[in-house]
Each structure stands twice: as C-alpha cells, then as structure tokens.
Amino acid sequence: MPGYILHLTAAQMLRSHLYEYPDFPYPIQSVNDFLIGNLLPDATDQKELSHFRNPVYRDKMMVFPDLTRFTAKYASLLSDSSVLGYYFHLYIDRRFFKDFIPEIVDFYDETGQITDVKEEIVTVYIRNFQTYIPFEKYLTEEYYYGDYTRMNTYLVNRYCIPLDLNPNVTNPGITEIQYENVQQVLDLLHHFLSVPPEAAQDLKVFPLEELLAAMEQYVEEFLAVPNKYIP
C-alpha cells in the first residue's frame, strides 16, 4: 500500500486543486475530517475488508480496491468529509497499484516470464534504476518500504502536511472500520519522520518526481466532472 504520508500528500494535492473544479459535487466541509478519512482504511488489520478488495484476486501481487463495491454501499455518504477522504484513499490505492506500479517494476517467475501471481514471483526488476533484486528483498526497508521512510520528511515539508490531526471524528455509518482506531495511525506519524528530507534523493524503487506527477494526474482525474470515479 502507499504509505500514510503519501496518502496525506495526495490529499493535500486534492485540496490545492479543488478550486479549479467548481463542479466537483463534494466540497470539503472539514479539512481535518478529510485528512483523517485518508488514513482510516489503514487503521485496521482487516485491510481486505476495509479496502473493498475483491477476494477473487487475492492471489495477485497487485490487489486494489473495487471502487464500485464502496460506492454501491456508501455513495449517499460522500458529502461527509471523512467518507470522501476514505473513498479518495481507496481511489489512490487503485490508481497506484493498477496504473503506477506496473510502470516502474516488473515481476518475474523462476522461468524468467512476467507474472502477476504473488507466489510465483522470484525476481523484481526496478526499471528506473535498472536493477534486478530477489523478490524477498522488494517489500523491505532496504527497498519498497524503505523508500516511504526516505521520502516522508521531504513530502511533509514540500506539501505542508499537518500531522497534529484531531481523531475525534464522527462515523456517519462506515461499518468496515472503527473510526477511533485512527489514533493508532496518528501515534505513528511522527515516528516516520526520523530521516532528513535529503534522504528522498536516495530512493531505491520510486522515481520521486514521476510518482508525484502521477499523483497530480490521478487527483485531477478524480476531480474532473463528469468522470467514472465519482457517482
């Protein structure tokens, strides 16, 4: 999944572009609640449920939210800022795993063939750095998750991300998550800022400016009216 700070980065991008889209049907009534909503889907161990993933695809390397499963249940709640934030988190996850990751990495099985089945993956090719690594190294602090750590402080500074959010947000009816659990995420946020902003220059998987440009594109496509993402 994209890291907490990356989700808040996308949320800040949306806020900065919102004025350009006066026809967007869900104005943000509470910035705090919108940002909290962007953290909610990760505030649980039951992420398949909270991310509205289709279990048919659980064996795939890229399992992303099915947005229609969410909107079929909660479209009437999207005017609530926390629910809009929740839905935007799912949208960013979908675009990140469906559209962005396939542009920067390839997954190979033991015969050297590209595969999208997680248990078949043996080798990962990181395109931007022209590097082949064993799959067991990919989702580690050395590579994928470590890149989040290395970019976090830079993103907080660049996008003026507020970290002292109020967790006391009323749940208007989302049953897949306990809203109060977001406090656990908030407690972790400051711990992710343990490296200087310059660490973002030493990423191992993500081409940073390409990632941020892709996020800007996804934000603008989310805000455009009409579009296939907003009911």
PDB file of C-alpha atoms in Angstrom:
ATOM      1  CA  MET A   1       0.000   0.000   0.000  1.00  0.00           C
ATOM      2  CA  PRO A   2       1.121   3.620  -0.352  1.00  0.00           C
ATOM      3  CA  GLY A   3       2.446   4.915   2.964  1.00  0.00           C
ATOM      4  CA  TYR A   4       0.438   7.105   5.325  1.00  0.00           C
ATOM      5  CA  ILE A   5       2.392  10.215   4.384  1.00  0.00           C
ATOM      6  CA  LEU A   6       1.953   9.534   0.675  1.00  0.00           C
ATOM      7  CA  HIS A   7      -1.808   9.317   1.187  1.00  0.00           C
ATOM      8  CA  LEU A   8      -1.762  12.634   3.035  1.00  0.00           C
ATOM      9  CA  THR A   9       0.340  14.063   0.199  1.00  0.00           C
ATOM     10  CA  ALA A  10      -2.338  13.068  -2.304  1.00  0.00           C
ATOM     11  CA  ALA A  11      -4.969  14.596  -0.021  1.00  0.00           C
ATOM     12  CA  GLN A  12      -3.071  17.875   0.095  1.00  0.00           C
ATOM     13  CA  MET A  13      -2.761  17.813  -3.688  1.00  0.00           C
ATOM     14  CA  LEU A  14      -6.518  17.418  -3.966  1.00  0.00           C
ATOM     15  CA  ARG A  15      -7.098  20.354  -1.661  1.00  0.00           C
ATOM     16  CA  SER A  16      -4.744  22.522  -3.722  1.00  0.00           C
ATOM     17  CA  HIS A  17      -6.591  21.689  -6.963  1.00  0.00           C
ATOM     18  CA  LEU A  18     -10.156  21.704  -5.670  1.00  0.00           C
ATOM     19  CA  TYR A  19     -10.792  25.364  -6.512  1.00  0.00           C
ATOM     20  CA  GLU A  20     -10.094  24.585 -10.186  1.00  0.00           C
ATOM     21  CA  TYR A  21     -13.103  22.238 -10.287  1.00  0.00           C
ATOM     22  CA  PRO A  22     -16.178  24.181  -9.118  1.00  0.00           C
ATOM     23  CA  ASP A  23     -18.480  21.423 -10.387  1.00  0.00           C
ATOM     24  CA  PHE A  24     -16.968  18.783  -8.116  1.00  0.00           C
ATOM     25  CA  PRO A  25     -20.030  17.660  -6.140  1.00  0.00           C
ATOM     26  CA  TYR A  26     -18.408  17.061  -2.750  1.00  0.00           C
ATOM     27  CA  PRO A  27     -16.831  20.196  -1.250  1.00  0.00           C
ATOM     28  CA  ILE A  28     -14.633  19.513   1.753  1.00  0.00           C
ATOM     29  CA  GLN A  29     -16.511  20.813   4.784  1.00  0.00           C
ATOM     30  CA  SER A  30     -13.788  19.805   7.261  1.00  0.00           C
ATOM     31  CA  VAL A  31     -10.114  19.581   6.286  1.00  0.00           C
ATOM     32  CA  ASN A  32      -9.353  17.639   9.465  1.00  0.00           C
ATOM     33  CA  ASP A  33     -12.056  15.063   8.759  1.00  0.00           C
ATOM     34  CA  PHE A  34     -10.983  14.701   5.132  1.00  0.00           C
ATOM     35  CA  LEU A  35      -7.375  14.041   6.141  1.00  0.00           C
ATOM     36  CA  ILE A  36      -8.464  11.609   8.853  1.00  0.00           C
ATOM     37  CA  GLY A  37     -10.584   9.826   6.249  1.00  0.00           C
ATOM     38  CA  ASN A  38      -7.484   9.352   4.121  1.00  0.00           C
ATOM     39  CA  LEU A  39      -5.934   7.361   6.975  1.00  0.00           C
ATOM     40  CA  LEU A  40      -8.962   5.308   8.012  1.00  0.00           C
ATOM     41  CA  PRO A  41      -8.724   2.336   5.602  1.00  0.00           C
ATOM     42  CA  ASP A  42      -5.280   1.501   7.032  1.00  0.00           C
ATOM     43  CA  ALA A  43      -6.398   1.777  10.671  1.00  0.00           C
ATOM     44  CA  THR A  44      -7.169  -1.949  10.907  1.00  0.00           C
ATOM     45  CA  ASP A  45      -5.647  -5.381  10.419  1.00  0.00           C
ATOM     46  CA  GLN A  46      -8.604  -6.362   8.216  1.00  0.00           C
ATOM     47  CA  LYS A  47      -7.388  -4.491   5.150  1.00  0.00           C
ATOM     48  CA  GLU A  48      -9.066  -6.709   2.581  1.00  0.00           C
ATOM     49  CA  LEU A  49     -12.380  -5.722   4.128  1.00  0.00           C
ATOM     50  CA  SER A  50     -11.562  -2.058   4.759  1.00  0.00           C
ATOM     51  CA  HIS A  51     -10.158  -1.646   1.229  1.00  0.00           C
ATOM     52  CA  PHE A  52     -13.118  -3.276  -0.516  1.00  0.00           C
ATOM     53  CA  ARG A  53     -10.900  -5.697  -2.381  1.00  0.00           C
ATOM     54  CA  ASN A  54     -12.443  -8.419  -4.480  1.00  0.00           C
ATOM     55  CA  PRO A  55     -11.296 -11.704  -2.857  1.00  0.00           C
ATOM     56  CA  VAL A  56     -11.216 -13.351  -6.283  1.00  0.00           C
ATOM     57  CA  TYR A  57      -7.912 -11.543  -6.879  1.00  0.00           C
ATOM     58  CA  ARG A  58      -6.253 -12.130  -3.524  1.00  0.00           C
ATOM     59  CA  ASP A  59      -3.507 -14.295  -5.103  1.00  0.00           C
ATOM     60  CA  LYS A  60      -2.332 -11.395  -7.282  1.00  0.00           C
ATOM     61  CA  MET A  61       0.638  -9.200  -6.485  1.00  0.00           C
ATOM     62  CA  MET A  62      -1.463  -6.120  -7.160  1.00  0.00           C
ATOM     63  CA  VAL A  63      -4.759  -6.325  -5.304  1.00  0.00           C
ATOM     64  CA  PHE A  64      -6.512  -2.988  -5.378  1.00  0.00           C
ATOM     65  CA  PRO A  65      -9.862  -1.660  -4.167  1.00  0.00           C
ATOM     66  CA  ASP A  66     -13.016  -2.225  -6.156  1.00  0.00           C
ATOM     67  CA  LEU A  67     -14.452   1.272  -6.015  1.00  0.00           C
ATOM     68  CA  THR A  68     -17.897   0.160  -7.109  1.00  0.00           C
ATOM     69  CA  ARG A  69     -18.169  -2.058  -4.036  1.00  0.00           C
ATOM     70  CA  PHE A  70     -17.690   1.040  -1.902  1.00  0.00           C
ATOM     71  CA  THR A  71     -19.972   3.386  -3.834  1.00  0.00           C
ATOM     72  CA  ALA A  72     -22.735   0.793  -4.040  1.00  0.00           C
ATOM     73  CA  LYS A  73     -22.832   0.850  -0.262  1.00  0.00           C
ATOM     74  CA  TYR A  74     -21.835   4.386   0.690  1.00  0.00           C
ATOM     75  CA  ALA A  75     -22.406   6.792  -2.229  1.00  0.00           C
ATOM     76  CA  SER A  76     -25.024   8.612  -0.142  1.00  0.00           C
ATOM     77  CA  LEU A  77     -22.380   9.417   2.494  1.00  0.00           C
ATOM     78  CA  LEU A  78     -19.769  11.017   0.223  1.00  0.00           C
ATOM     79  CA  SER A  79     -20.821  14.520   1.249  1.00  0.00           C
ATOM     80  CA  ASP A  80     -19.276  13.709   4.647  1.00  0.00           C
ATOM     81  CA  SER A  81     -15.635  14.840   4.558  1.00  0.00           C
ATOM     82  CA  SER A  82     -14.301  11.740   6.320  1.00  0.00           C
ATOM     83  CA  VAL A  83     -16.130   9.418   3.937  1.00  0.00           C
ATOM     84  CA  LEU A  84     -14.856  11.386   0.942  1.00  0.00           C
ATOM     85  CA  GLY A  85     -11.346  11.019   2.368  1.00  0.00           C
ATOM     86  CA  TYR A  86     -11.879   7.291   2.872  1.00  0.00           C
ATOM     87  CA  TYR A  87     -13.059   6.891  -0.714  1.00  0.00           C
ATOM     88  CA  PHE A  88     -10.183   9.017  -2.037  1.00  0.00           C
ATOM     89  CA  HIS A  89      -7.739   6.734  -0.205  1.00  0.00           C
ATOM     90  CA  LEU A  90      -9.259   3.738  -1.993  1.00  0.00           C
ATOM     91  CA  TYR A  91      -9.081   5.578  -5.302  1.00  0.00           C
ATOM     92  CA  ILE A  92      -5.401   6.433  -4.836  1.00  0.00           C
ATOM     93  CA  ASP A  93      -4.645   2.834  -3.878  1.00  0.00           C
ATOM     94  CA  ARG A  94      -6.359   1.622  -7.036  1.00  0.00           C
ATOM     95  CA  ARG A  95      -4.525   4.021  -9.340  1.00  0.00           C
ATOM     96  CA  PHE A  96      -1.210   3.419  -7.567  1.00  0.00           C
ATOM     97  CA  PHE A  97      -1.297  -0.362  -7.899  1.00  0.00           C
ATOM     98  CA  LYS A  98      -3.202  -0.638 -11.171  1.00  0.00           C
ATOM     99  CA  ASP A  99      -1.511   2.160 -13.118  1.00  0.00           C
ATOM    100  CA  PHE A 100       1.705   3.370 -11.470  1.00  0.00           C
ATOM    101  CA  ILE A 101       3.491   0.314 -10.085  1.00  0.00           C
ATOM    102  CA  PRO A 102       3.298  -1.564 -13.433  1.00  0.00           C
ATOM    103  CA  GLU A 103       5.149   1.384 -14.993  1.00  0.00           C
ATOM    104  CA  ILE A 104       8.138   1.151 -12.652  1.00  0.00           C
ATOM    105  CA  VAL A 105       8.623  -2.544 -11.779  1.00  0.00           C
ATOM    106  CA  ASP A 106       8.284  -5.931 -13.446  1.00  0.00           C
ATOM    107  CA  PHE A 107       7.757  -9.226 -11.638  1.00  0.00           C
ATOM    108  CA  TYR A 108       9.287 -12.443 -12.993  1.00  0.00           C
ATOM    109  CA  ASP A 109       8.771 -16.097 -12.172  1.00  0.00           C
ATOM    110  CA  GLU A 110      11.539 -18.706 -11.995  1.00  0.00           C
ATOM    111  CA  THR A 111      11.446 -19.238 -15.775  1.00  0.00           C
ATOM    112  CA  GLY A 112      12.006 -15.544 -16.465  1.00  0.00           C
ATOM    113  CA  GLN A 113       8.421 -14.870 -17.513  1.00  0.00           C
ATOM    114  CA  ILE A 114       6.479 -11.879 -16.260  1.00  0.00           C
ATOM    115  CA  THR A 115       3.811 -12.897 -13.737  1.00  0.00           C
ATOM    116  CA  ASP A 116       1.221 -11.131 -11.591  1.00  0.00           C
ATOM    117  CA  VAL A 117       0.715 -14.067  -9.195  1.00  0.00           C
ATOM    118  CA  LYS A 118       2.461 -13.247  -5.921  1.00  0.00           C
ATOM    119  CA  GLU A 119       3.540 -16.773  -5.023  1.00  0.00           C
ATOM    120  CA  GLU A 120       5.163 -17.216  -8.446  1.00  0.00           C
ATOM    121  CA  ILE A 121       7.378 -14.143  -8.205  1.00  0.00           C
ATOM    122  CA  VAL A 122      11.100 -14.814  -7.850  1.00  0.00           C
ATOM    123  CA  THR A 123      12.725 -11.663  -9.225  1.00  0.00           C
ATOM    124  CA  VAL A 124      11.788  -7.979  -9.372  1.00  0.00           C
ATOM    125  CA  TYR A 125      13.161  -5.608 -11.986  1.00  0.00           C
ATOM    126  CA  ILE A 126      13.206  -1.950 -10.920  1.00  0.00           C
ATOM    127  CA  ARG A 127      13.094  -0.057 -14.192  1.00  0.00           C
ATOM    128  CA  ASN A 128      14.217   3.416 -13.133  1.00  0.00           C
ATOM    129  CA  PHE A 129      17.363   2.020 -11.522  1.00  0.00           C
ATOM    130  CA  GLN A 130      17.814  -0.861 -13.981  1.00  0.00           C
ATOM    131  CA  THR A 131      18.180  -3.236 -11.055  1.00  0.00           C
ATOM    132  CA  TYR A 132      17.166  -6.878 -10.582  1.00  0.00           C
ATOM    133  CA  ILE A 133      16.589  -7.959  -6.979  1.00  0.00           C
ATOM    134  CA  PRO A 134      15.260 -11.130  -5.339  1.00  0.00           C
ATOM    135  CA  PHE A 135      11.562 -10.800  -4.539  1.00  0.00           C
ATOM    136  CA  GLU A 136      12.220 -11.338  -0.834  1.00  0.00           C
ATOM    137  CA  LYS A 137      14.128  -8.043  -0.776  1.00  0.00           C
ATOM    138  CA  TYR A 138      11.462  -5.999  -2.538  1.00  0.00           C
ATOM    139  CA  LEU A 139       8.969  -5.357   0.281  1.00  0.00           C
ATOM    140  CA  THR A 140      11.620  -4.413   2.837  1.00  0.00           C
ATOM    141  CA  GLU A 141      13.150  -1.355   4.463  1.00  0.00           C
ATOM    142  CA  GLU A 142      16.015  -1.618   2.010  1.00  0.00           C
ATOM    143  CA  TYR A 143      13.739  -1.117  -0.985  1.00  0.00           C
ATOM    144  CA  TYR A 144       9.951  -0.559  -1.204  1.00  0.00           C
ATOM    145  CA  TYR A 145       9.021   0.302   2.393  1.00  0.00           C
ATOM    146  CA  GLY A 146      12.346   1.984   2.979  1.00  0.00           C
ATOM    147  CA  ASP A 147      11.557   4.407   0.172  1.00  0.00           C
ATOM    148  CA  TYR A 148       8.496   5.588   2.088  1.00  0.00           C
ATOM    149  CA  THR A 149      10.700   6.277   5.101  1.00  0.00           C
ATOM    150  CA  ARG A 150      13.235   8.103   2.953  1.00  0.00           C
ATOM    151  CA  MET A 151      10.640  10.353   1.294  1.00  0.00           C
ATOM    152  CA  ASN A 152       8.355  11.086   4.280  1.00  0.00           C
ATOM    153  CA  THR A 153      10.067  14.155   5.755  1.00  0.00           C
ATOM    154  CA  TYR A 154      10.560  15.637   2.302  1.00  0.00           C
ATOM    155  CA  LEU A 155       6.858  15.206   1.495  1.00  0.00           C
ATOM    156  CA  VAL A 156       5.700  16.669   4.813  1.00  0.00           C
ATOM    157  CA  ASN A 157       7.835  19.755   4.188  1.00  0.00           C
ATOM    158  CA  ARG A 158       7.027  20.137   0.490  1.00  0.00           C
ATOM    159  CA  TYR A 159       3.259  19.765   0.869  1.00  0.00           C
ATOM    160  CA  CYS A 160       2.884  21.351   4.331  1.00  0.00           C
ATOM    161  CA  ILE A 161       1.175  18.239   5.658  1.00  0.00           C
ATOM    162  CA  PRO A 162      -0.432  18.750   9.086  1.00  0.00           C
ATOM    163  CA  LEU A 163       0.302  15.858  11.423  1.00  0.00           C
ATOM    164  CA  ASP A 164      -1.488  17.048  14.569  1.00  0.00           C
ATOM    165  CA  LEU A 165      -4.934  15.975  13.453  1.00  0.00           C
ATOM    166  CA  ASN A 166      -7.963  15.595  15.706  1.00  0.00           C
ATOM    167  CA  PRO A 167      -9.005  11.917  15.783  1.00  0.00           C
ATOM    168  CA  ASN A 168     -12.425  12.665  17.243  1.00  0.00           C
ATOM    169  CA  VAL A 169     -14.389  12.345  14.028  1.00  0.00           C
ATOM    170  CA  THR A 170     -17.953  11.043  13.987  1.00  0.00           C
ATOM    171  CA  ASN A 171     -18.520   7.924  11.917  1.00  0.00           C
ATOM    172  CA  PRO A 172     -21.610   8.540   9.754  1.00  0.00           C
ATOM    173  CA  GLY A 173     -22.125   4.841   9.078  1.00  0.00           C
ATOM    174  CA  ILE A 174     -18.978   3.098   7.753  1.00  0.00           C
ATOM    175  CA  THR A 175     -19.099  -0.426   9.193  1.00  0.00           C
ATOM    176  CA  GLU A 176     -15.750  -1.712   7.879  1.00  0.00           C
ATOM    177  CA  ILE A 177     -13.665   0.363  10.277  1.00  0.00           C
ATOM    178  CA  GLN A 178     -13.762   1.657  13.825  1.00  0.00           C
ATOM    179  CA  TYR A 179     -13.077   5.382  13.491  1.00  0.00           C
ATOM    180  CA  GLU A 180     -11.385   5.557  16.895  1.00  0.00           C
ATOM    181  CA  ASN A 181      -8.657   3.218  15.628  1.00  0.00           C
ATOM    182  CA  VAL A 182      -7.192   6.078  13.608  1.00  0.00           C
ATOM    183  CA  GLN A 183      -5.486   7.232  16.804  1.00  0.00           C
ATOM    184  CA  GLN A 184      -3.034   4.341  16.360  1.00  0.00           C
ATOM    185  CA  VAL A 185      -2.085   5.690  12.950  1.00  0.00           C
ATOM    186  CA  LEU A 186      -1.714   9.237  14.257  1.00  0.00           C
ATOM    187  CA  ASP A 187       0.587   7.973  17.002  1.00  0.00           C
ATOM    188  CA  LEU A 188       2.869   6.536  14.326  1.00  0.00           C
ATOM    189  CA  LEU A 189       3.057   9.542  12.019  1.00  0.00           C
ATOM    190  CA  HIS A 190       5.800  11.427  13.843  1.00  0.00           C
ATOM    191  CA  HIS A 191       7.903   8.268  14.062  1.00  0.00           C
ATOM    192  CA  PHE A 192       8.046   8.193  10.272  1.00  0.00           C
ATOM    193  CA  LEU A 193       9.971  11.472  10.187  1.00  0.00           C
ATOM    194  CA  SER A 194      13.226  10.061  11.510  1.00  0.00           C
ATOM    195  CA  VAL A 195      15.284  10.857   8.420  1.00  0.00           C
ATOM    196  CA  PRO A 196      16.242  14.235   6.901  1.00  0.00           C
ATOM    197  CA  PRO A 197      14.463  15.481   3.781  1.00  0.00           C
ATOM    198  CA  GLU A 198      17.626  14.863   1.773  1.00  0.00           C
ATOM    199  CA  ALA A 199      17.027  11.119   2.135  1.00  0.00           C
ATOM    200  CA  ALA A 200      14.415  11.423  -0.632  1.00  0.00           C
ATOM    201  CA  GLN A 201      17.328  11.758  -3.057  1.00  0.00           C
ATOM    202  CA  ASP A 202      18.374   8.169  -2.329  1.00  0.00           C
ATOM    203  CA  LEU A 203      15.275   6.167  -3.268  1.00  0.00           C
ATOM    204  CA  LYS A 204      15.710   2.588  -4.443  1.00  0.00           C
ATOM    205  CA  VAL A 205      12.354   1.850  -6.143  1.00  0.00           C
ATOM    206  CA  PHE A 206      10.360   5.006  -6.808  1.00  0.00           C
ATOM    207  CA  PRO A 207      11.336   7.759  -9.234  1.00  0.00           C
ATOM    208  CA  LEU A 208      10.122  10.544  -6.965  1.00  0.00           C
ATOM    209  CA  GLU A 209       9.157  13.255  -9.438  1.00  0.00           C
ATOM    210  CA  GLU A 210       7.422  10.717 -11.694  1.00  0.00           C
ATOM    211  CA  LEU A 211       5.496   9.444  -8.679  1.00  0.00           C
ATOM    212  CA  LEU A 212       4.381  12.924  -7.669  1.00  0.00           C
ATOM    213  CA  ALA A 213       3.443  13.823 -11.249  1.00  0.00           C
ATOM    214  CA  ALA A 214       1.351  10.657 -11.454  1.00  0.00           C
ATOM    215  CA  MET A 215      -0.369  11.548  -8.178  1.00  0.00           C
ATOM    216  CA  GLU A 216      -1.179  15.019  -9.508  1.00  0.00           C
ATOM    217  CA  GLN A 217      -2.677  13.412 -12.613  1.00  0.00           C
ATOM    218  CA  TYR A 218      -4.770  10.995 -10.552  1.00  0.00           C
ATOM    219  CA  VAL A 219      -6.020  13.854  -8.382  1.00  0.00           C
ATOM    220  CA  GLU A 220      -7.085  15.921 -11.360  1.00  0.00           C
ATOM    221  CA  GLU A 221      -8.846  12.955 -12.949  1.00  0.00           C
ATOM    222  CA  PHE A 222     -10.672  12.331  -9.670  1.00  0.00           C
ATOM    223  CA  LEU A 223     -11.873  15.937  -9.542  1.00  0.00           C
ATOM    224  CA  ALA A 224     -12.913  16.194 -13.188  1.00  0.00           C
ATOM    225  CA  VAL A 225     -16.662  16.135 -13.804  1.00  0.00           C
ATOM    226  CA  PRO A 226     -18.097  14.005 -15.230  1.00  0.00           C
ATOM    227  CA  ASN A 227     -15.819  11.026 -14.663  1.00  0.00           C
ATOM    228  CA  LYS A 228     -16.052   7.334 -13.977  1.00  0.00           C
ATOM    229  CA  TYR A 229     -14.843   7.567 -10.394  1.00  0.00           C
ATOM    230  CA  ILE A 230     -17.429   9.861  -8.828  1.00  0.00           C
ATOM    231  CA  PRO A 231     -21.044   8.575  -8.584  1.00  0.00           C
TER     232      PRO A 231
END
